[in-house]
Amino acid sequence: MTKSILLVGVGGQGTILASKILTTGLMEAGYDVKMSEIHGMSQRGGSVSSQVRYGEKVYSPVIEKGAADMVVAFEKMEALRSLDYLKDGGTLVVNNEEIPSQSVVIGEEAYPADVLEEIRRHVDQVKVVDASGMAQKLGNEKAANMVLLGTIIHAMGLEQIHWDAILKDNIKPKFLELNQKAIQMGMGAVRE
Amino acid sequence: MRQLMTGDEAIARGAYEAGVRHAAAYPGTPSTEILENLSGYQEIETEWAPNEKVALESAIGAAIAGVRSMASMKHVGVNVAADPLFTWAYMGVNAGNVLITADEPGMYSSQNEQDNRNYAKAAKWAMMEPSDSQECLDMVKAAYELSESYDTPVMVRMTTRVCHSKSIVELGERKEAPAKEWEKNPAKYVCLPAIARNLRVKLEERMKELEAYSEKSPFNRAEYGSGKVGVIASGICYFYGKEVFGEEASYLKLGFTHPLPKKMIQDFCSRMDTVYILEENDPYIQEFVERLGVTCKIVGKDTFPPYGEMTPDVIRKRAKGEAFKTIDFDKSKLIARAPAFCAGCPHRGLFYRLGKRKDIMISGDIGCYTLAAGKPFTAMDSTVCMGASFSIGHGAQKAFNQTGSGKRVVAVLGDSTFFHTGINSLINTVYNQSNTVNIILDNRITGMTGHQDNPGTGFNAKGEPTTLIQIEELVRAIGVRHIRVINPNNLEEVDHTLDELLALDEPSVIITRWPCALKKFSQADRNEFTDLFASRNKVLEEKCVGCKKCLKAGCPAMSFDSETKKAVIHQTQCVGCDVCTQICKKDAIVKEG
């Protein structure tokens, strides 16, 4: 059975690196894997998404609406925006972070205060993770993406994969330990 | 070795394994990463060409000279390259030649969604359409064999999802392709009318041979299921079809798609009651199938949309009337998140001031700066294609002058776009004398597509130093007498330069020279632009009156604290460009560091 994970966020949050590590791990574990990204304008503060699908044999690299087993949002508004991708009974992990968009900055519209409430109204399996705060505790806010990767690993039951080895191949030695710790922290965050 | 690769990476790998030695491209989403990856192989000479026509011609030259070559570009780039495209097919190759066209159904980063399979048909090229990364690699390798054995250039048509999705690829070894002998052969390579008439006849003969190949190509295959429902699909649509119709349906998977395999299609259709034809954009396969007079029911563009991506949900809904259950949430709570100029973007200051002028038409172009069309700048009145700003601006100014409307035109394009086709347009402006103000946004890099070098940066595709072409000297050589080089972050300089040049009766050029804030700065950048982003701007809370004027420059490093009613500059994002400092009337923003 093919599993589908949708990672969404804002350009610069590291969704692409997180999905690269995730897909490499899945491949090494023997799964067929496909991933699709839309990142044309990502460096300029737009929404970004990575769609990851794995299983015995994967056909489409694209996740259909209402068919994601798990949505992992690196930002609250992006969680809401992607809600219609989540399948009935699926799990939503959301980083408790708010990034104002251009329209909010210039005063065209306001960032609603009750985004999480709206999400909870519709989804039973919501895990709010303070990934940015946790990464900050580790000394670098940018490692929030690895905290969130940890939540995916735990929620999808992928702990048996040798993540440390995969990190070693994809992360500069200087940041290796930080990223390893961040993944561990993320795995614990959803366990609690 | 197995590796997860995007389609673009796999195309580059396939070219490497096929022994390609020369590759040229102009950056354009979703094709850019092909040449970027090719540049990583030292056996392959790679070039960023100033435009796609030049890229294809460079690849043609290498193929004539006897070396396997590749040109890669986005779909609209093929329009630019269309001139050599048609005649090159007449001539045939010496060493193998492949053109990659990366089409964009859904227009994630493009101005249109044309279906370039029509080019293969119109120009009579052989064509292949890969469905995943493994096929990208395999097809490119096969394309070079085919190109040489049938003496034809081969087009590989990709789409965004094939280019930018990753799947598992089995890598092979590089097999060197020894250079072929070049011999003088005007009857093949000089397309004079008398010669071209002969080649034209030969071209039809070659198409017949390719039709026969199409019937036996390993990339065209039927997979029979249990029922009488069939799917004919090419590219990514094959997998989308599998997702929706499953293993029970039968599939005719078409990978070699020009010319199409007539007998194979007839045979497949004769075994089916209903055949769904899945293809993005135009009914290219459908029209061919319908002309064959098959008796099964054909479901094509009468059911599926001819625009946008034909993802599994679209197919499921249109073909079966089904959809997965989705969560119905309050969409009014969504805020838009459109891309915006980065903190420190050198376009911000210019467009902030340009957008305030109500008496001008701003003729725009293709690049990051097209974002100026949106809020808060609304500083762009037309955008068509690469290099068009100067020429459209010229035509508009001529018309305004003729009708006596008094309107003035300011035309804007980037440095790479100027080298692409803007040069020709500026020559026209000077030669035919209109008094447009032409702005070249020289941010020292090709920004939009992710920082590729261009003729103005001093480095080539491999990152090696090369001759730097000075825009100012070039513009002067074209015959422009009024040239100003300004710092676009200095709003006063922007204003008075515009005032001065808008008063002229002849063409003028402004070069706004400041590097892209995301650029990896070269030593030359550091020498020229002193204290490059070395400081930060900061709000003095006691002086800020909360007027929000500074926020109207749309800087992502700024926000408004609704509790303190003061503007805030996020120090992790600010790079100290000083634009907000100049906007603030209360001197509440200062420089630090």
mmCIF file of C-alpha atoms in Angstrom, chain A residues 1 18 32-33 37 63 66 71 78 93 98 100-101 113 117 119 122 129 148 151 155 159 170 173 177 180 183 191:
data_model
loop_
_atom_site.group_PDB
_atom_site.id
_atom_site.type_symbol
_atom_site.label_atom_id
_atom_site.label_comp_id
_atom_site.label_asym_id
_atom_site.label_seq_id
_atom_site.Cartn_x
_atom_site.Cartn_y
_atom_site.Cartn_z
ATOM 1 C CA MET A 1 0.000 0.000 0.000
ATOM 2 C CA ALA A 18 13.891 17.376 5.144
ATOM 3 C CA ASP A 32 9.980 2.441 -4.056
ATOM 4 C CA VAL A 33 9.902 6.215 -3.571
ATOM 5 C CA GLU A 37 8.379 19.493 -5.462
ATOM 6 C CA ILE A 63 -0.652 13.288 -3.931
ATOM 7 C CA GLY A 66 -8.030 13.920 0.393
ATOM 8 C CA VAL A 71 0.527 16.416 6.377
ATOM 9 C CA GLU A 78 0.372 26.464 5.393
ATOM 10 C CA VAL A 93 1.687 17.714 12.407
ATOM 11 C CA GLU A 98 3.479 32.030 12.362
ATOM 12 C CA PRO A 100 3.388 36.740 8.086
ATOM 13 C CA SER A 101 3.063 36.978 4.314
ATOM 14 C CA ALA A 113 -5.633 34.369 15.468
ATOM 15 C CA GLU A 117 -8.666 26.133 16.395
ATOM 16 C CA ILE A 119 -7.677 23.000 12.156
ATOM 17 C CA HIS A 122 -11.860 19.381 11.463
ATOM 18 C CA VAL A 129 4.998 20.831 17.807
ATOM 19 C CA LEU A 148 9.712 17.894 12.116
ATOM 20 C CA THR A 151 7.957 13.586 14.019
ATOM 21 C CA ALA A 155 4.442 8.792 13.330
ATOM 22 C CA GLU A 159 12.645 4.338 13.341
ATOM 23 C CA ASN A 170 23.764 14.898 3.331
ATOM 24 C CA PRO A 173 30.010 17.791 9.459
ATOM 25 C CA GLU A 177 25.354 16.596 15.612
ATOM 26 C CA GLN A 180 20.943 14.285 14.724
ATOM 27 C CA ILE A 183 15.616 14.408 14.782
ATOM 28 C CA ARG A 191 5.599 10.384 21.586
#
